[in-house]
mmCIF file of C-alpha atoms and ligand atoms in Angstrom:
data_model
loop_
_atom_site.group_PDB
_atom_site.id
_atom_site.type_symbol
_atom_site.label_atom_id
_atom_site.label_comp_id
_atom_site.label_asym_id
_atom_site.label_seq_id
_atom_site.Cartn_x
_atom_site.Cartn_y
_atom_site.Cartn_z
ATOM 1 C CA MET A 56 0.026 -0.460 -0.346
ATOM 2 C CA THR A 57 2.138 3.645 -0.704
ATOM 3 C CA GLN A 58 1.536 6.420 1.886
ATOM 4 C CA PHE A 59 -1.694 8.241 -0.182
ATOM 5 C CA GLU A 60 -3.683 5.144 -0.009
ATOM 6 C CA LYS A 61 -3.051 4.572 3.527
ATOM 7 C CA VAL A 62 -3.723 8.503 4.427
ATOM 8 C CA LEU A 63 -6.726 7.892 2.573
ATOM 9 C CA LYS A 64 -7.747 4.098 3.986
ATOM 10 C CA ASP A 65 -6.787 5.649 7.542
ATOM 11 C CA ALA A 66 -8.943 9.540 6.764
ATOM 12 C CA THR A 67 -12.384 7.550 6.402
ATOM 13 C CA GLN A 68 -12.029 3.778 7.899
ATOM 14 C CA PRO A 69 -12.901 3.383 11.882
ATOM 15 C CA LYS A 70 -11.551 0.016 12.417
ATOM 16 C CA LYS A 71 -15.663 -0.797 13.680
ATOM 17 C CA GLY A 72 -18.950 -0.036 12.689
ATOM 18 C CA ARG A 73 -20.338 3.089 14.031
ATOM 19 C CA LEU A 74 -22.804 3.203 16.959
ATOM 20 C CA PHE A 75 -25.695 5.508 16.805
ATOM 21 C CA VAL A 76 -28.557 5.973 19.442
ATOM 22 C CA VAL A 77 -32.296 7.358 18.435
ATOM 23 C CA SER A 78 -34.228 8.328 21.957
ATOM 24 C CA GLY A 79 -37.159 10.580 22.086
ATOM 25 C CA PRO A 80 -40.415 10.518 24.106
ATOM 26 C CA SER A 81 -42.473 7.665 24.456
ATOM 27 C CA GLY A 82 -45.434 8.664 21.515
ATOM 28 C CA VAL A 83 -42.726 11.015 19.336
ATOM 29 C CA GLY A 84 -42.847 8.128 16.850
ATOM 30 C CA LYS A 85 -39.416 6.427 16.817
ATOM 31 C CA ASP A 86 -40.759 3.229 15.228
ATOM 32 C CA THR A 87 -42.236 5.144 12.363
ATOM 33 C CA VAL A 88 -39.533 6.903 12.020
ATOM 34 C CA LEU A 89 -36.670 4.251 11.704
ATOM 35 C CA ASP A 90 -38.630 2.035 9.048
ATOM 36 C CA VAL A 91 -38.513 4.995 7.255
ATOM 37 C CA PHE A 92 -35.188 5.059 7.519
ATOM 38 C CA HIS A 93 -34.206 1.781 7.608
ATOM 39 C CA GLN A 94 -35.578 1.388 4.225
ATOM 40 C CA ALA A 95 -33.338 4.188 2.484
ATOM 41 C CA LEU A 96 -30.475 2.499 4.556
ATOM 42 C CA PRO A 97 -30.684 -1.199 5.116
ATOM 43 C CA ASP A 98 -27.097 -1.612 6.054
ATOM 44 C CA VAL A 99 -27.781 0.232 9.258
ATOM 45 C CA GLN A 100 -28.740 -2.629 11.468
ATOM 46 C CA GLN A 101 -31.048 -1.740 15.084
ATOM 47 C CA CYS A 102 -29.693 -3.825 18.597
ATOM 48 C CA ILE A 103 -32.942 -5.658 19.454
ATOM 49 C CA THR A 104 -33.137 -4.912 22.956
ATOM 50 C CA VAL A 105 -34.040 -6.880 25.895
ATOM 51 C CA SER A 106 -36.810 -6.002 28.016
ATOM 52 C CA THR A 107 -38.725 -7.801 31.173
ATOM 53 C CA ARG A 108 -42.456 -6.358 30.314
ATOM 54 C CA SER A 109 -45.104 -8.302 29.261
ATOM 55 C CA MET A 110 -45.265 -9.190 25.744
ATOM 56 C CA ARG A 111 -48.163 -7.006 24.034
ATOM 57 C CA PRO A 112 -50.598 -8.707 22.011
ATOM 58 C CA GLY A 113 -49.052 -9.077 17.853
ATOM 59 C CA GLU A 114 -45.653 -9.078 19.840
ATOM 60 C CA SER A 115 -43.531 -12.139 19.781
ATOM 61 C CA GLU A 116 -40.016 -12.770 21.043
ATOM 62 C CA GLY A 117 -37.677 -10.916 19.101
ATOM 63 C CA HIS A 118 -40.209 -8.808 18.018
ATOM 64 C CA PRO A 119 -40.129 -5.957 19.265
ATOM 65 C CA TYR A 120 -37.743 -7.842 21.983
ATOM 66 C CA TYR A 121 -36.464 -10.875 23.732
ATOM 67 C CA PHE A 122 -38.049 -11.114 26.265
ATOM 68 C CA LEU A 123 -36.625 -12.276 29.927
ATOM 69 C CA THR A 124 -37.930 -11.915 33.300
ATOM 70 C CA VAL A 125 -36.497 -9.756 36.251
ATOM 71 C CA ASP A 126 -34.818 -12.517 37.760
ATOM 72 C CA GLU A 127 -32.677 -13.919 33.792
ATOM 73 C CA PHE A 128 -31.922 -9.944 33.295
ATOM 74 C CA ARG A 129 -30.443 -9.945 36.615
ATOM 75 C CA GLN A 130 -28.218 -12.603 36.031
ATOM 76 C CA ARG A 131 -27.350 -11.048 32.771
ATOM 77 C CA VAL A 132 -26.373 -7.188 35.213
ATOM 78 C CA ASP A 133 -23.944 -9.965 36.404
ATOM 79 C CA ASN A 134 -22.543 -10.955 33.901
ATOM 80 C CA ASP A 135 -22.002 -8.213 32.425
ATOM 81 C CA GLY A 136 -24.336 -8.628 29.349
ATOM 82 C CA PHE A 137 -25.811 -5.183 29.038
ATOM 83 C CA LEU A 138 -23.618 -2.337 27.032
ATOM 84 C CA GLU A 139 -26.285 -0.582 28.950
ATOM 85 C CA TYR A 140 -29.590 -0.899 30.240
ATOM 86 C CA ALA A 141 -31.886 0.666 32.288
ATOM 87 C CA MET A 142 -35.442 1.115 34.480
ATOM 88 C CA VAL A 143 -38.063 1.990 31.754
ATOM 89 C CA ASN A 144 -41.465 2.848 32.705
ATOM 90 C CA GLY A 145 -41.806 0.664 35.420
ATOM 91 C CA ASN A 146 -39.866 -2.577 33.278
ATOM 92 C CA PHE A 147 -36.070 -3.451 32.499
ATOM 93 C CA TYR A 148 -35.113 -2.782 29.453
ATOM 94 C CA GLY A 149 -31.215 -4.050 27.971
ATOM 95 C CA THR A 150 -29.223 -3.601 25.505
ATOM 96 C CA PRO A 151 -26.742 -6.478 24.368
ATOM 97 C CA ARG A 152 -23.260 -6.032 24.721
ATOM 98 C CA GLU A 153 -22.018 -8.919 22.789
ATOM 99 C CA TRP A 154 -24.751 -8.743 19.757
ATOM 100 C CA VAL A 155 -23.522 -4.578 19.408
ATOM 101 C CA GLU A 156 -20.002 -5.393 19.650
ATOM 102 C CA GLU A 157 -20.103 -8.605 17.224
ATOM 103 C CA ARG A 158 -21.138 -6.451 14.881
ATOM 104 C CA ARG A 159 -18.944 -3.191 14.914
ATOM 105 C CA SER A 160 -16.543 -5.532 14.338
ATOM 106 C CA GLN A 161 -18.075 -6.285 11.251
ATOM 107 C CA GLY A 162 -17.385 -2.856 10.383
ATOM 108 C CA VAL A 163 -21.145 -2.675 10.695
ATOM 109 C CA ASP A 164 -22.843 0.334 11.758
ATOM 110 C CA VAL A 165 -25.420 -0.516 14.407
ATOM 111 C CA LEU A 166 -28.464 1.646 15.883
ATOM 112 C CA LEU A 167 -29.656 1.715 19.021
ATOM 113 C CA LYS A 168 -33.284 3.005 19.681
ATOM 114 C CA ILE A 169 -33.212 3.361 23.324
ATOM 115 C CA ASP A 170 -34.600 5.819 26.281
ATOM 116 C CA VAL A 171 -32.414 8.607 27.397
ATOM 117 C CA GLN A 172 -30.580 7.523 30.254
ATOM 118 C CA GLY A 173 -29.622 4.416 27.976
ATOM 119 C CA GLY A 174 -28.161 6.648 25.441
ATOM 120 C CA LEU A 175 -26.296 8.696 27.949
ATOM 121 C CA THR A 176 -24.624 5.722 29.084
ATOM 122 C CA VAL A 177 -23.641 4.987 25.845
ATOM 123 C CA ARG A 178 -22.119 7.879 25.589
ATOM 124 C CA THR A 179 -20.394 7.480 28.907
ATOM 125 C CA LYS A 180 -18.201 4.059 28.229
ATOM 126 C CA ASP A 181 -17.956 5.180 24.277
ATOM 127 C CA ARG A 182 -17.185 8.257 22.983
ATOM 128 C CA GLU A 183 -17.619 7.377 19.461
ATOM 129 C CA ALA A 184 -21.024 6.385 19.618
ATOM 130 C CA ARG A 185 -23.574 9.297 17.730
ATOM 131 C CA LEU A 186 -26.485 10.555 19.834
ATOM 132 C CA ILE A 187 -29.840 11.785 17.821
ATOM 133 C CA PHE A 188 -33.048 12.997 19.861
ATOM 134 C CA LEU A 189 -36.100 12.615 17.823
ATOM 135 C CA MET A 190 -38.072 15.183 19.050
ATOM 136 C CA PRO A 191 -42.007 16.128 18.712
ATOM 137 C CA PRO A 192 -43.349 19.823 17.393
ATOM 138 C CA SER A 193 -44.659 20.736 21.249
ATOM 139 C CA VAL A 194 -45.602 18.793 24.230
ATOM 140 C CA GLU A 195 -49.674 19.270 23.119
ATOM 141 C CA GLU A 196 -49.039 17.685 19.870
ATOM 142 C CA LEU A 197 -47.271 14.556 21.764
ATOM 143 C CA GLU A 198 -49.886 14.549 24.075
ATOM 144 C CA ARG A 199 -52.347 13.734 20.757
ATOM 145 C CA ARG A 200 -49.991 11.262 19.328
ATOM 146 C CA LEU A 201 -49.571 9.184 22.757
ATOM 147 C CA ARG A 202 -53.587 9.560 23.109
ATOM 148 C CA ALA A 203 -54.030 8.722 19.077
ATOM 149 C CA ARG A 204 -52.559 5.148 19.030
ATOM 150 C CA SER A 205 -54.782 4.426 22.447
ATOM 151 C CA THR A 206 -52.122 2.085 24.431
ATOM 152 C CA GLU A 207 -51.190 3.991 28.127
ATOM 153 C CA THR A 208 -54.633 5.161 30.230
ATOM 154 C CA GLU A 209 -54.859 8.465 31.245
ATOM 155 C CA ASP A 210 -52.817 8.273 34.225
ATOM 156 C CA GLN A 211 -50.111 6.253 32.108
ATOM 157 C CA ILE A 212 -50.414 9.150 29.367
ATOM 158 C CA ALA A 213 -49.798 12.192 32.533
ATOM 159 C CA ILE A 214 -46.502 10.058 33.653
ATOM 160 C CA ARG A 215 -45.797 9.399 29.919
ATOM 161 C CA LEU A 216 -45.770 13.495 29.385
ATOM 162 C CA LEU A 217 -43.850 13.766 32.632
ATOM 163 C CA ASP A 218 -41.647 12.270 31.579
ATOM 164 C CA ALA A 219 -41.171 13.745 28.026
ATOM 165 C CA ARG A 220 -40.970 16.798 29.863
ATOM 166 C CA SER A 221 -37.686 15.839 31.588
ATOM 167 C CA GLU A 222 -35.902 13.666 28.341
ATOM 168 C CA LEU A 223 -36.073 17.315 26.419
ATOM 169 C CA GLN A 224 -33.974 18.672 29.160
ATOM 170 C CA GLN A 225 -31.815 16.124 28.106
ATOM 171 C CA ILE A 226 -31.363 17.545 24.034
ATOM 172 C CA PRO A 227 -28.595 19.100 24.966
ATOM 173 C CA ASN A 228 -26.412 16.245 25.996
ATOM 174 C CA TYR A 229 -26.948 14.639 22.846
ATOM 175 C CA ASP A 230 -25.007 15.108 19.151
ATOM 176 C CA TYR A 231 -28.279 16.105 17.415
ATOM 177 C CA ALA A 232 -31.879 17.058 17.378
ATOM 178 C CA VAL A 233 -34.677 15.933 14.094
ATOM 179 C CA LEU A 234 -37.698 17.707 14.226
ATOM 180 C CA ASN A 235 -40.953 14.905 13.937
ATOM 181 C CA ASP A 236 -42.551 16.654 12.439
ATOM 182 C CA VAL A 237 -43.121 14.759 8.537
ATOM 183 C CA VAL A 238 -42.389 11.129 9.661
ATOM 184 C CA GLU A 239 -40.357 11.452 5.763
ATOM 185 C CA ASN A 240 -38.062 14.515 7.007
ATOM 186 C CA ALA A 241 -36.716 13.726 9.860
ATOM 187 C CA ALA A 242 -35.989 9.770 8.497
ATOM 188 C CA ASP A 243 -34.462 11.605 6.118
ATOM 189 C CA GLN A 244 -32.488 13.969 8.554
ATOM 190 C CA ILE A 245 -31.148 11.098 10.548
ATOM 191 C CA ARG A 246 -30.342 8.863 6.752
ATOM 192 C CA ALA A 247 -27.770 12.872 5.731
ATOM 193 C CA ILE A 248 -26.407 12.837 10.225
ATOM 194 C CA VAL A 249 -25.900 8.955 9.233
ATOM 195 C CA LEU A 250 -24.155 9.542 5.741
ATOM 196 C CA ALA A 251 -22.470 12.501 7.054
ATOM 197 C CA GLU A 252 -21.193 10.854 10.461
ATOM 198 C CA ARG A 253 -19.352 7.869 7.616
ATOM 199 C CA CYS A 254 -16.910 10.721 6.070
ATOM 200 C CA ARG A 255 -16.249 12.188 8.916
ATOM 201 C CA VAL A 256 -12.776 11.919 9.370
ATOM 202 C CA SER A 257 -11.973 9.500 12.181
ATOM 203 C CA HIS A 258 -9.706 10.406 14.918
ATOM 204 C CA GLN A 259 -9.773 6.258 15.634
ATOM 205 C CA GLU A 260 -6.365 4.712 17.223
HETATM 206 P P1 LIG B 317 -41.647 0.149 24.979
HETATM 207 O O1 LIG B 317 -41.575 -1.657 25.801
HETATM 208 O O2 LIG B 317 -42.762 0.641 24.883
HETATM 209 O O3 LIG B 317 -41.459 -0.601 23.567
HETATM 210 O O4 LIG B 317 -40.374 1.264 24.930
HETATM 211 C C1 LIG B 317 -40.422 1.849 26.407
HETATM 212 C C2 LIG B 317 -39.035 2.690 26.402
HETATM 213 O O5 LIG B 317 -37.790 1.728 26.039
HETATM 214 C C3 LIG B 317 -38.737 3.000 25.093
HETATM 215 O O6 LIG B 317 -37.906 4.683 24.890
HETATM 216 C C4 LIG B 317 -37.932 2.920 24.137
HETATM 217 O O7 LIG B 317 -36.980 3.450 23.709
HETATM 218 C C5 LIG B 317 -37.138 2.008 25.530
HETATM 219 N N1 LIG B 317 -36.119 1.201 25.406
HETATM 220 C C6 LIG B 317 -36.199 -0.225 24.462
HETATM 221 N N2 LIG B 317 -35.421 -1.139 24.909
HETATM 222 C C7 LIG B 317 -34.418 -0.439 25.449
HETATM 223 C C8 LIG B 317 -32.720 -0.562 26.131
HETATM 224 O O8 LIG B 317 -32.267 -1.304 25.395
HETATM 225 N N3 LIG B 317 -32.237 0.449 26.716
HETATM 226 C C9 LIG B 317 -33.016 1.881 27.665
HETATM 227 N N4 LIG B 317 -32.496 2.059 27.945
HETATM 228 N N5 LIG B 317 -34.015 1.835 26.993
HETATM 229 C C10 LIG B 317 -34.726 0.927 25.777
#
């Protein structure tokens, strides 16, 4: 390899796949936006995370989570099996460390759709992770979307909205903020972020 080829390779090819985190308040439309995003950029792999919550109608093992009992979850925590984990709405959720590391070591870019506490934990473990916050146009619109999906009780909606207000305060700790006003635009912006990050000069050792 010539000197120039080496400089070219080192500058733009990190040794492992990149890590992207997408967070945002409950009801903001993460799933809808990410579905459109993955159609446009299928080579970014989204991690299926683990949850102790009960399965909802229409869900199955691996769709959208791997479902564990609290004891099984604790065991995986003890075995350092999670890149991060958090209690969200009274249940545990965790990102399987091995899956993420395996993909990244193969050069695959990985996306985690996790809550804000999880995103901030990932940041403490990997400074190169890129954190993207999906924002609602307003808290009123978020409330309207939460009601429209009819999956929460009135009490749960009130708690989600309180949580949303504190999550929105964490936007300054994220790298990017994307407004989910029109789904296609939001998906397009996340795609633009990933493409831009792929062109970023790598400073990895
Ligand atoms: P739901 O149970 O309604 O699908 O998800 C509840 C919340 O948990 C969502 O904000 C989702 O992004 C978050 N979540 C899902 N998996 C994980 C995970 O592995 N870690 C963390 N910290 N949050 C997660």
